[in-house]
Coordinates of N, CA and C in Angstrom, one line a residue:
M249 N 13.3 38.9 47.9 CA 13.6 37.5 47.6 C 12.4 36.9 46.8
L250 N 11.2 37.2 47.1 CA 10.1 36.7 46.4 C 10.1 37.2 44.9
L251 N 10.4 38.5 44.8 CA 10.4 39.1 43.5 C 11.5 38.4 42.6
F252 N 12.7 38.2 43.2 CA 13.8 37.5 42.6 C 13.5 36.1 42.1
A253 N 12.8 35.4 43.0 CA 12.4 34.0 42.6 C 11.4 34.0 41.5
T254 N 10.5 35.0 41.5 CA 9.5 35.1 40.4 C 10.1 35.4 39.1
L255 N 11.1 36.2 39.1 CA 11.8 36.6 37.9 C 12.6 35.4 37.3
L256 N 13.2 34.6 38.2 CA 13.9 33.4 37.8 C 13.0 32.3 37.2
S257 N 11.8 32.2 37.8 CA 10.8 31.3 37.3 C 10.3 31.7 35.9
F258 N 10.1 32.9 35.7 CA 9.6 33.5 34.4 C 10.6 33.2 33.3
T259 N 11.9 33.5 33.7 CA 13.0 33.3 32.7 C 13.1 31.8 32.3
A260 N 13.0 30.9 33.2 CA 13.2 29.5 33.0 C 12.0 29.0 32.1
C261 N 10.8 29.4 32.4 CA 9.7 29.0 31.6 C 9.7 29.5 30.2
G262 N 10.3 30.6 29.9 CA 10.3 31.2 28.6 C 11.4 30.7 27.7
S263 N 12.4 29.9 28.2 CA 13.5 29.5 27.3 C 13.1 28.4 26.3
D264 N 12.5 27.3 26.7 CA 12.0 26.2 25.8 C 12.9 25.9 24.6
N265 N 14.2 25.6 25.0 CA 15.1 25.2 24.0 C 15.4 26.3 22.9
D266 N 15.3 27.5 23.3 CA 15.5 28.6 22.4 C 14.5 28.7 21.2
E267 N 13.4 28.0 21.3 CA 12.4 28.1 20.3 C 11.4 29.2 20.6
P268 N 11.0 30.0 19.6 CA 10.0 31.0 19.9 C 8.7 30.5 20.3
D269 N 8.0 31.3 21.1 CA 6.7 30.8 21.6 C 5.6 30.8 20.6
D270 N 5.8 31.6 19.5 CA 4.7 31.7 18.5 C 4.9 30.7 17.4
V271 N 5.4 29.5 17.7 CA 5.5 28.4 16.7 C 4.0 27.9 16.4
K272 N 3.6 27.9 15.2 CA 2.3 27.5 14.9 C 2.2 27.0 13.4
L273 N 1.2 26.2 13.2 CA 0.9 25.7 11.8 C -0.3 26.6 11.2
S274 N -0.2 26.8 9.9 CA -1.3 27.5 9.3 C -2.1 26.6 8.4
K275 N -1.7 25.3 8.3 CA -2.4 24.3 7.5 C -2.4 23.0 8.3
S276 N -3.6 22.4 8.4 CA -3.7 21.2 9.2 C -3.7 19.9 8.4
S277 N -3.8 19.9 7.1 CA -3.9 18.7 6.3 C -3.3 19.0 4.9
Y278 N -2.7 17.9 4.4 CA -2.1 18.0 3.1 C -2.5 16.8 2.2
T279 N -2.8 17.0 1.0 CA -3.1 15.9 0.1 C -2.1 15.9 -1.1
L280 N -1.5 14.8 -1.3 CA -0.4 14.7 -2.3 C -0.6 13.4 -3.1
Y281 N 0.1 13.3 -4.2 CA 0.2 12.1 -5.0 C 1.5 11.5 -4.8
H282 N 1.7 10.2 -5.1 CA 2.9 9.4 -5.0 C 4.1 10.2 -5.5
E283 N 5.1 10.4 -4.7 CA 6.4 11.1 -4.9 C 6.2 12.6 -5.0
G284 N 5.0 13.1 -4.7 CA 4.9 14.5 -4.6 C 5.5 15.1 -3.3
T285 N 5.7 16.4 -3.3 CA 6.3 17.1 -2.1 C 5.5 18.3 -1.8
A286 N 5.6 18.7 -0.5 CA 5.0 20.0 -0.1 C 5.7 20.5 1.1
M287 N 5.8 21.8 1.2 CA 6.5 22.5 2.4 C 5.4 22.7 3.5
I288 N 5.8 22.4 4.7 CA 4.9 22.6 5.8 C 4.7 24.1 6.0
Q289 N 3.4 24.5 6.1 CA 3.1 25.9 6.2 C 2.9 26.3 7.6
G290 N 3.5 27.4 8.1 CA 3.3 27.9 9.4 C 4.4 28.9 9.7
S291 N 4.6 29.2 11.0 CA 5.5 30.2 11.4 C 6.5 29.6 12.4
N292 N 7.8 30.1 12.3 CA 8.9 29.7 13.2 C 9.0 28.1 13.3
L293 N 9.0 27.5 12.2 CA 9.1 26.0 12.2 C 10.5 25.5 11.9
S294 N 11.5 26.4 11.8 CA 12.8 25.9 11.3 C 13.5 25.0 12.2
N295 N 13.2 25.1 13.5 CA 14.0 24.2 14.5 C 13.2 23.0 14.9
L296 N 12.1 22.7 14.2 CA 11.2 21.6 14.6 C 11.6 20.3 13.8
S297 N 11.4 19.2 14.4 CA 11.5 17.9 13.7 C 10.2 17.2 13.8
W298 N 9.9 16.4 12.8 CA 8.5 15.8 12.7 C 8.6 14.3 12.6
N299 N 7.6 13.6 13.2 CA 7.5 12.2 13.3 C 6.2 11.7 12.7
P300 N 6.1 11.2 11.5 CA 4.9 10.6 11.0 C 4.6 9.3 11.7
D301 N 3.3 9.0 11.9 CA 2.9 7.7 12.5 C 3.2 6.6 11.5
N302 N 3.1 6.9 10.2 CA 3.4 5.8 9.2 C 4.2 6.4 8.1
E303 N 5.5 6.1 8.1 CA 6.4 6.6 7.1 C 6.2 5.9 5.8
F304 N 5.5 4.8 5.8 CA 5.3 4.1 4.5 C 4.4 5.0 3.6
V305 N 3.6 5.9 4.3 CA 2.7 6.8 3.5 C 3.5 8.1 3.2
A306 N 4.1 8.7 4.2 CA 4.8 9.9 4.0 C 6.0 10.1 5.0
T307 N 7.0 10.8 4.5 CA 8.1 11.2 5.4 C 8.3 12.7 5.4
V308 N 9.0 13.2 6.4 CA 9.2 14.7 6.5 C 10.7 14.9 6.8
K309 N 11.3 15.8 6.1 CA 12.7 16.2 6.4 C 12.8 17.7 6.0
N310 N 13.4 18.4 7.0 CA 13.6 19.9 6.8 C 12.3 20.6 6.4
N311 N 11.2 20.2 7.1 CA 9.9 20.7 6.9 C 9.3 20.5 5.5
V312 N 9.9 19.5 4.8 CA 9.3 19.1 3.5 C 8.7 17.8 3.6
I313 N 7.4 17.7 3.2 CA 6.7 16.4 3.2 C 6.9 15.7 1.8
T314 N 7.3 14.4 1.9 CA 7.4 13.6 0.7 C 6.4 12.5 0.7
A315 N 5.6 12.4 -0.3 CA 4.5 11.4 -0.4 C 5.2 10.1 -0.9
N316 N 5.0 9.0 -0.1 CA 5.5 7.7 -0.5 C 4.5 6.8 -1.2
Y317 N 3.5 6.3 -0.4 CA 2.5 5.4 -1.0 C 1.1 5.7 -0.5
V318 N 0.1 5.3 -1.3 CA -1.3 5.7 -1.0 C -1.7 5.3 0.4
G319 N -2.3 6.2 1.1 CA -2.7 6.0 2.5 C -2.8 7.3 3.2
K320 N -3.0 7.2 4.5 CA -3.1 8.4 5.4 C -2.2 8.3 6.6
T321 N -1.7 9.4 7.1 CA -0.9 9.3 8.3 C -1.0 10.6 9.0
V322 N -0.8 10.6 10.3 CA -0.7 11.8 11.2 C 0.8 12.1 11.5
V323 N 1.2 13.3 11.3 CA 2.5 13.8 11.6 C 2.5 14.7 12.8
K324 N 3.4 14.4 13.8 CA 3.5 15.1 15.0 C 4.9 15.7 15.2
S325 N 4.9 16.9 15.8 CA 6.2 17.5 16.1 C 6.8 16.9 17.3
S326 N 8.1 16.9 17.3 CA 8.8 16.2 18.4 C 8.9 17.0 19.7
T327 N 8.9 18.3 19.6 CA 9.0 19.2 20.8 C 7.9 20.1 21.0
K328 N 6.9 20.2 20.1 CA 5.8 21.1 20.3 C 4.5 20.3 20.1
N329 N 3.4 20.7 20.7 CA 2.1 20.0 20.6 C 1.5 20.4 19.3
L330 N 2.1 20.0 18.2 CA 1.6 20.4 16.9 C 1.4 19.1 16.1
S331 N 0.4 19.0 15.2 CA 0.3 17.9 14.3 C -0.6 18.3 13.1
F332 N -0.4 17.5 12.1 CA -1.2 17.6 10.8 C -1.3 16.3 10.2
T333 N -2.2 16.2 9.2 CA -2.5 14.9 8.5 C -2.0 15.0 7.1
V334 N -1.6 13.9 6.6 CA -1.1 13.8 5.2 C -1.9 12.6 4.5
E335 N -2.5 12.9 3.4 CA -3.2 11.8 2.6 C -2.5 11.7 1.3
V336 N -2.0 10.5 0.9 CA -1.5 10.3 -0.4 C -2.6 9.6 -1.2
K337 N -3.1 10.3 -2.2 CA -4.2 9.8 -3.0 C -3.7 9.1 -4.3
P338 N -4.4 8.2 -4.8 CA -4.0 7.5 -6.0 C -4.4 8.3 -7.3
K339 N -3.5 8.3 -8.3 CA -3.9 8.9 -9.6 C -4.6 7.9 -10.5
Y340 N -4.2 6.6 -10.2 CA -4.7 5.5 -11.1 C -5.7 4.7 -10.4
S341 N -6.8 4.3 -11.2 CA -7.8 3.5 -10.6 C -8.2 2.3 -11.6
L342 N -7.2 1.6 -12.0 CA -7.3 0.5 -13.0 C -8.4 -0.5 -12.5
Y343 N -8.4 -0.8 -11.3 CA -9.4 -1.8 -10.7 C -9.6 -1.5 -9.3
K344 N -10.7 -2.0 -8.8 CA -11.0 -2.0 -7.3 C -10.3 -3.1 -6.7
E345 N -9.4 -2.8 -5.8 CA -8.6 -3.9 -5.2 C -9.5 -4.8 -4.3
P346 N -9.2 -6.1 -4.2 CA -10.0 -7.0 -3.4 C -9.9 -6.6 -1.9
D347 N -11.0 -6.9 -1.2 CA -11.0 -6.7 0.3 C -10.2 -7.9 0.8
L348 N -9.0 -7.6 1.4 CA -8.1 -8.6 1.8 C -8.5 -9.2 3.2
D349 N -9.5 -10.0 3.2 CA -9.9 -10.6 4.5 C -9.2 -12.0 4.5
W350 N -8.2 -12.2 5.3 CA -7.5 -13.4 5.4 C -8.1 -14.5 6.3
T351 N -9.3 -14.1 6.8 CA -10.1 -15.1 7.6 C -11.2 -15.6 6.7
A352 N -11.3 -15.2 5.5 CA -12.5 -15.6 4.6 C -12.4 -17.1 4.3
T353 N -13.6 -17.7 4.2 CA -13.7 -19.1 3.8 C -14.5 -19.2 2.5
K354 N -14.5 -20.4 1.9 CA -15.3 -20.6 0.7 C -16.8 -20.2 0.9
T355 N -17.3 -20.5 2.1 CA -18.7 -20.1 2.3 C -18.9 -18.6 2.4
S356 N -18.0 -17.9 3.1 CA -18.2 -16.5 3.2 C -17.9 -15.7 1.9
I357 N -17.0 -16.3 1.1 CA -16.7 -15.7 -0.2 C -17.9 -15.8 -1.1
K358 N -18.6 -17.0 -1.1 CA -19.8 -17.2 -2.0 C -20.9 -16.3 -1.5
K359 N -21.0 -16.1 -0.2 CA -22.0 -15.2 0.4 C -21.7 -13.8 -0.1
K360 N -20.5 -13.4 -0.2 CA -20.1 -12.0 -0.6 C -20.2 -11.8 -2.1
Y361 N -19.7 -12.7 -2.9 CA -19.5 -12.5 -4.3 C -20.5 -13.3 -5.2
G362 N -21.2 -14.2 -4.5 CA -22.2 -15.0 -5.3 C -21.5 -16.3 -5.9
T363 N -22.3 -16.9 -6.8 CA -21.8 -18.1 -7.5 C -20.6 -17.9 -8.4
P364 N -19.5 -18.6 -8.3 CA -18.4 -18.4 -9.1 C -18.6 -18.7 -10.6
Y365 N -17.9 -18.0 -11.5 CA -18.0 -18.3 -12.9 C -17.4 -19.7 -13.2
K366 N -16.3 -20.0 -12.4 CA -15.7 -21.3 -12.4 C -15.3 -21.7 -11.0
E367 N -15.5 -23.0 -10.7 CA -15.1 -23.5 -9.3 C -14.4 -24.8 -9.4
T368 N -13.3 -24.9 -8.7 CA -12.6 -26.2 -8.5 C -12.4 -26.4 -7.0
S369 N -11.8 -27.5 -6.7 CA -11.6 -27.8 -5.2 C -10.7 -26.9 -4.6
S370 N -9.8 -26.2 -5.4 CA -8.8 -25.3 -4.8 C -9.1 -23.8 -5.0
G371 N -10.1 -23.4 -5.8 CA -10.3 -22.0 -6.0 C -11.6 -21.7 -6.7
F372 N -11.9 -20.4 -6.7 CA -13.1 -19.8 -7.4 C -12.6 -18.8 -8.4
M373 N -13.3 -18.6 -9.6 CA -13.0 -17.6 -10.5 C -14.3 -16.8 -10.7
Y374 N -14.2 -15.5 -10.7 CA -15.3 -14.6 -10.9 C -15.1 -13.7 -12.1
E375 N -16.1 -13.4 -12.9 CA -16.0 -12.4 -13.9 C -16.3 -11.0 -13.2
T376 N -15.6 -10.0 -13.7 CA -15.9 -8.6 -13.2 C -16.5 -7.8 -14.4
S377 N -16.9 -6.6 -14.0 CA -17.5 -5.7 -15.0 C -16.5 -4.8 -15.6
N378 N -15.2 -5.1 -15.3 CA -14.1 -4.2 -15.8 C -13.4 -4.9 -17.0
S379 N -13.5 -4.3 -18.1 CA -13.0 -5.0 -19.3 C -11.5 -5.0 -19.3
K380 N -10.8 -4.1 -18.6 CA -9.3 -4.2 -18.5 C -8.8 -5.2 -17.5
V381 N -9.7 -5.6 -16.5 CA -9.3 -6.6 -15.5 C -10.5 -7.5 -15.4
P382 N -10.7 -8.4 -16.3 CA -12.0 -9.1 -16.5 C -12.3 -10.2 -15.5
Y383 N -11.2 -10.7 -14.8 CA -11.4 -11.8 -13.9 C -10.7 -11.7 -12.5
M384 N -11.3 -12.2 -11.5 CA -10.7 -12.3 -10.2 C -10.7 -13.8 -9.8
V385 N -9.5 -14.3 -9.4 CA -9.3 -15.7 -9.0 C -9.0 -15.7 -7.5
L386 N -9.7 -16.5 -6.7 CA -9.5 -16.7 -5.3 C -9.1 -18.1 -5.0
L387 N -7.9 -18.3 -4.4 CA -7.4 -19.6 -4.1 C -7.5 -19.9 -2.6
F388 N -7.6 -21.2 -2.3 CA -7.9 -21.6 -0.9 C -6.9 -22.7 -0.5
E389 N -6.6 -22.7 0.8 CA -5.9 -23.9 1.4 C -6.9 -24.5 2.3
G390 N -7.5 -25.6 1.9 CA -8.6 -26.2 2.6 C -9.8 -25.3 2.3
E391 N -10.4 -24.8 3.4 CA -11.5 -24.0 3.3 C -11.2 -22.5 3.4
K392 N -9.9 -22.2 3.8 CA -9.5 -20.8 4.1 C -8.8 -20.2 2.9
I393 N -9.1 -18.9 2.7 CA -8.5 -18.1 1.6 C -7.0 -18.1 1.7
S394 N -6.3 -18.2 0.6 CA -4.8 -18.1 0.6 C -4.3 -17.0 -0.3
S395 N -5.1 -16.6 -1.3 CA -4.6 -15.5 -2.2 C -5.8 -15.0 -2.9
Y396 N -5.6 -13.7 -3.3 CA -6.5 -13.0 -4.2 C -5.8 -12.6 -5.5
T397 N -6.3 -12.9 -6.6 CA -5.6 -12.6 -7.9 C -6.5 -11.8 -8.9
M398 N -6.0 -10.8 -9.5 CA -6.7 -10.1 -10.5 C -6.0 -10.4 -11.8
V399 N -6.8 -10.7 -12.9 CA -6.2 -11.0 -14.2 C -6.5 -9.9 -15.1
C400 N -5.3 -9.3 -15.6 CA -5.4 -8.0 -16.3 C -5.0 -8.2 -17.8
Q401 N -5.6 -7.4 -18.6 CA -5.3 -7.3 -20.1 C -3.9 -6.9 -20.3
I402 N -3.1 -7.5 -21.2 CA -1.8 -7.1 -21.5 C -1.7 -5.7 -22.0
S403 N -2.8 -5.2 -22.6 CA -2.8 -3.9 -23.1 C -2.9 -2.8 -22.0
S404 N -3.1 -3.2 -20.8 CA -3.2 -2.3 -19.7 C -1.9 -2.4 -18.8
A405 N -0.8 -3.0 -19.4 CA 0.4 -3.2 -18.6 C 1.0 -2.0 -18.0
E406 N 1.1 -0.9 -18.8 CA 1.7 0.3 -18.4 C 0.9 1.0 -17.3
E407 N -0.4 1.0 -17.5 CA -1.2 1.6 -16.4 C -1.2 0.7 -15.2
L408 N -1.1 -0.6 -15.3 CA -1.0 -1.5 -14.1 C 0.3 -1.2 -13.3
V409 N 1.4 -1.0 -14.0 CA 2.6 -0.8 -13.3 C 2.5 0.5 -12.5
D410 N 2.0 1.6 -13.1 CA 1.8 2.9 -12.4 C 0.8 2.7 -11.2
F411 N -0.2 1.9 -11.4 CA -1.2 1.6 -10.4 C -0.5 1.0 -9.1
L412 N 0.3 0.0 -9.4 CA 1.0 -0.7 -8.3 C 2.1 0.1 -7.6
L413 N 2.8 0.9 -8.4 CA 4.0 1.6 -7.9 C 3.5 2.8 -6.9
E414 N 2.3 3.3 -7.1 CA 1.9 4.4 -6.2 C 1.3 3.8 -4.9
R415 N 1.1 2.5 -4.9 CA 0.5 1.8 -3.7 C 1.4 1.0 -2.9
Y416 N 2.4 0.4 -3.6 CA 3.3 -0.6 -3.0 C 4.8 -0.3 -3.3
A417 N 5.7 -0.8 -2.4 CA 7.1 -0.6 -2.6 C 7.7 -1.8 -3.3
P418 N 8.3 -1.6 -4.5 CA 8.9 -2.8 -5.2 C 10.1 -3.3 -4.5
V419 N 10.2 -4.6 -4.4 CA 11.4 -5.2 -3.7 C 12.1 -6.2 -4.6
Q420 N 11.5 -6.6 -5.7 CA 12.1 -7.4 -6.7 C 11.5 -7.2 -8.1
V421 N 12.3 -7.0 -9.1 CA 11.8 -6.7 -10.4 C 12.6 -7.6 -11.4
D422 N 12.0 -8.3 -12.2 CA 12.6 -9.2 -13.3 C 12.0 -8.8 -14.6
E423 N 12.6 -7.9 -15.3 CA 12.0 -7.4 -16.6 C 12.0 -8.5 -17.6
T424 N 13.0 -9.4 -17.6 CA 13.1 -10.5 -18.6 C 11.8 -11.4 -18.5
N425 N 11.4 -11.7 -17.3 CA 10.2 -12.6 -17.1 C 9.0 -11.8 -16.8
L426 N 9.0 -10.5 -17.0 CA 7.9 -9.6 -16.7 C 7.2 -9.9 -15.4
S427 N 8.0 -9.9 -14.3 CA 7.5 -10.2 -13.0 C 8.1 -9.2 -12.0
A428 N 7.4 -9.1 -10.9 CA 7.8 -8.1 -9.8 C 7.1 -8.5 -8.5
V429 N 7.8 -8.1 -7.4 CA 7.2 -8.3 -6.1 C 7.2 -7.0 -5.4
F430 N 6.0 -6.7 -4.8 CA 5.8 -5.4 -4.0 C 5.4 -5.8 -2.6
I431 N 5.7 -4.8 -1.7 CA 5.3 -5.0 -0.3 C 4.3 -3.9 0.1
H432 N 3.4 -4.2 1.0 CA 2.6 -3.2 1.7 C 3.0 -3.3 3.1
G433 N 3.3 -2.1 3.7 CA 3.7 -2.1 5.1 C 3.3 -0.9 5.8
Y434 N 3.8 -0.7 7.0 CA 3.5 0.5 7.9 C 4.7 0.6 8.8
G435 N 4.8 1.8 9.4 CA 5.9 2.1 10.3 C 7.0 2.8 9.6
K436 N 8.3 2.4 9.9 CA 9.4 3.1 9.3 C 9.6 2.7 7.8
I437 N 9.9 3.7 7.0 CA 10.0 3.5 5.6 C 11.2 2.6 5.2
N438 N 12.3 2.7 6.0 CA 13.5 1.9 5.7 C 13.4 0.5 6.3
N439 N 12.4 0.2 7.2 CA 12.3 -1.1 7.8 C 10.8 -1.3 8.1
P440 N 9.9 -1.3 7.1 CA 8.5 -1.4 7.5 C 8.1 -2.7 8.0
R441 N 7.0 -2.7 8.7 CA 6.4 -4.0 9.2 C 5.4 -4.4 8.0
I442 N 5.8 -5.5 7.4 CA 5.0 -5.9 6.2 C 3.8 -6.7 6.6
D443 N 2.6 -6.3 6.0 CA 1.4 -7.1 6.3 C 1.0 -8.0 5.2
Y444 N 1.2 -7.5 3.9 CA 0.9 -8.4 2.8 C 1.8 -8.0 1.6
M445 N 1.8 -8.9 0.6 CA 2.7 -8.7 -0.5 C 1.9 -8.9 -1.8
V446 N 2.4 -8.3 -2.9 CA 1.7 -8.3 -4.2 C 2.8 -8.8 -5.2
G447 N 2.4 -9.9 -5.9 CA 3.2 -10.4 -7.0 C 2.6 -10.2 -8.3
M448 N 3.4 -9.8 -9.3 CA 2.9 -9.5 -10.7 C 3.7 -10.4 -11.6
Q449 N 3.0 -11.1 -12.5 CA 3.7 -11.9 -13.5 C 2.9 -12.1 -14.8
Y450 N 3.6 -12.1 -15.9 CA 2.9 -12.4 -17.2 C 2.4 -13.8 -17.2
N451 N 1.2 -14.1 -17.6 CA 0.6 -15.4 -17.7 C 0.5 -15.8 -19.2
S452 N 1.4 -16.6 -19.6 CA 1.4 -17.0 -21.1 C 0.2 -17.8 -21.5
T453 N -0.5 -18.4 -20.6 CA -1.7 -19.2 -20.9 C -2.8 -18.4 -21.4
V454 N -3.0 -17.2 -20.8 CA -4.1 -16.4 -21.2 C -3.5 -15.1 -21.9
K455 N -2.2 -15.0 -22.0 CA -1.6 -13.8 -22.5 C -2.0 -12.5 -21.9
G456 N -2.1 -12.6 -20.5 CA -2.4 -11.5 -19.7 C -1.5 -11.4 -18.5
I457 N -1.7 -10.5 -17.6 CA -0.9 -10.3 -16.4 C -1.7 -10.6 -15.2
T458 N -1.1 -11.5 -14.3 CA -1.8 -11.8 -13.1 C -1.2 -11.0 -11.9
V459 N -2.0 -10.5 -11.1 CA -1.5 -9.7 -9.9 C -2.1 -10.4 -8.7
S460 N -1.2 -11.0 -7.9 CA -1.7 -11.8 -6.7 C -1.3 -11.2 -5.4
Y461 N -2.3 -11.2 -4.5 CA -2.1 -10.6 -3.2 C -2.0 -11.8 -2.2
V462 N -0.9 -11.9 -1.4 CA -0.8 -12.9 -0.4 C -0.4 -12.3 0.9
K463 N -0.8 -13.0 2.0 CA -0.5 -12.5 3.3 C 1.0 -12.8 3.6
Y464 N 1.7 -11.9 4.2 CA 3.1 -12.0 4.5 C 3.3 -13.2 5.5
N465 N 4.3 -14.1 5.1 CA 4.5 -15.3 6.0 C 5.6 -15.1 7.0
G466 N 6.2 -13.9 7.0 CA 7.3 -13.7 8.0 C 8.6 -14.1 7.5
S467 N 8.7 -14.5 6.2 CA 10.0 -14.9 5.7 C 10.9 -13.7 5.5
K468 N 12.2 -13.9 5.8 CA 13.2 -12.8 5.6 C 13.4 -12.4 4.1
S469 N 13.2 -13.4 3.3 CA 13.3 -13.2 1.9 C 11.9 -12.8 1.3
T470 N 11.9 -11.9 0.3 CA 10.7 -11.5 -0.3 C 10.6 -11.8 -1.8
S471 N 11.3 -12.9 -2.1 CA 11.3 -13.4 -3.5 C 10.0 -14.0 -3.9
L472 N 9.8 -14.2 -5.2 CA 8.6 -14.9 -5.7 C 8.5 -16.3 -5.1
D473 N 9.6 -17.0 -5.1 CA 9.6 -18.4 -4.7 C 9.3 -18.5 -3.2
D474 N 10.0 -17.7 -2.4 CA 9.9 -17.8 -1.0 C 8.5 -17.4 -0.5
M475 N 7.9 -16.5 -1.2 CA 6.5 -16.1 -0.8 C 5.4 -16.9 -1.5
N476 N 5.9 -18.1 -2.1 CA 4.9 -19.0 -2.7 C 4.2 -18.4 -3.9
F477 N 4.7 -17.4 -4.5 CA 4.0 -16.8 -5.6 C 4.0 -17.8 -6.8
G478 N 5.1 -18.6 -6.9 CA 5.2 -19.5 -8.0 C 4.1 -20.5 -8.0
S479 N 3.8 -21.1 -6.9 CA 2.7 -22.1 -6.8 C 1.3 -21.4 -7.0
T480 N 1.2 -20.1 -6.6 CA 0.0 -19.4 -6.7 C -0.2 -19.1 -8.2
F481 N 0.8 -18.7 -8.9 CA 0.7 -18.4 -10.4 C 0.3 -19.6 -11.1
K482 N 0.9 -20.8 -10.8 CA 0.6 -22.0 -11.5 C -0.9 -22.4 -11.3
D483 N -1.4 -22.2 -10.0 CA -2.8 -22.6 -9.8 C -3.7 -21.6 -10.5
V484 N -3.3 -20.3 -10.6 CA -4.1 -19.4 -11.3 C -4.2 -19.7 -12.8
E485 N -3.0 -20.2 -13.4 CA -3.0 -20.6 -14.8 C -4.0 -21.7 -15.0
K486 N -4.1 -22.7 -14.1 CA -5.0 -23.8 -14.2 C -6.4 -23.3 -14.2
M487 N -6.7 -22.3 -13.3 CA -8.1 -21.8 -13.3 C -8.4 -21.0 -14.5
T488 N -7.5 -20.4 -15.2 CA -7.7 -19.6 -16.3 C -7.4 -20.2 -17.7
S489 N -7.2 -21.6 -17.6 CA -6.7 -22.3 -18.8 C -7.6 -22.2 -20.0
N490 N -8.9 -22.0 -19.8 CA -9.9 -22.0 -20.9 C -10.3 -20.6 -21.4
I491 N -9.6 -19.6 -20.8 CA -10.0 -18.2 -21.1 C -9.2 -17.8 -22.4
S492 N -9.9 -17.2 -23.3 CA -9.3 -16.8 -24.6 C -9.6 -15.3 -24.9
V493 N -10.2 -14.6 -24.0 CA -10.7 -13.2 -24.3 C -9.6 -12.2 -24.0
L494 N -8.5 -12.5 -23.3 CA -7.5 -11.6 -23.0 C -6.7 -11.2 -24.2
R495 N -6.2 -10.0 -24.3 CA -5.4 -9.6 -25.5 C -4.3 -8.6 -25.1

């Protein structure tokens, strides 16, 4: 009886949903560019499914990794104790994106960036050392930051679009008015939790392109108007009204 029970126990432990015991990964990390793909490397992986911590960065189907947007995520198997990391790296580095600190105040901004090139009651404008993106405009509601805006040369428009597309998901594009809205999120790729949004629009005042970063306000709509990009762009135009160096 003891021998029979031992044999039953051994048989039950060895089944594991008909998956072989020698399931293993031969690579623990992958580095890809936006929209790139890679096959997961290992042995006996055909019956496994995978769950990325952040599908906004990468998704996995049939053991193929697809890179979505710049960032890092950990991918875990659903039935085995296996995991690997995926990093989606940027190809384009048009400008250094602002540190999006939504708790920043006028005082902390001046402490961080110094004296503004131009200052009004509602915002600061700083010159940068980047000839393609020569200005940064910061707008405030009272004392608290409300948006970060980069002012780009029209000659860098194509590079700017590539720069934004590898980092953010487009949700609205208006080619006629040269405007677009992008989201940054995390979680499920088909229903991400949005943390901030990016609006792009041609600025006729300076004949350049403004790219504004605003905190997501929870609106179900992600249009330019509902995300207050319209008022942001108008305030940026006022701040940049005397600039004539853009081309």
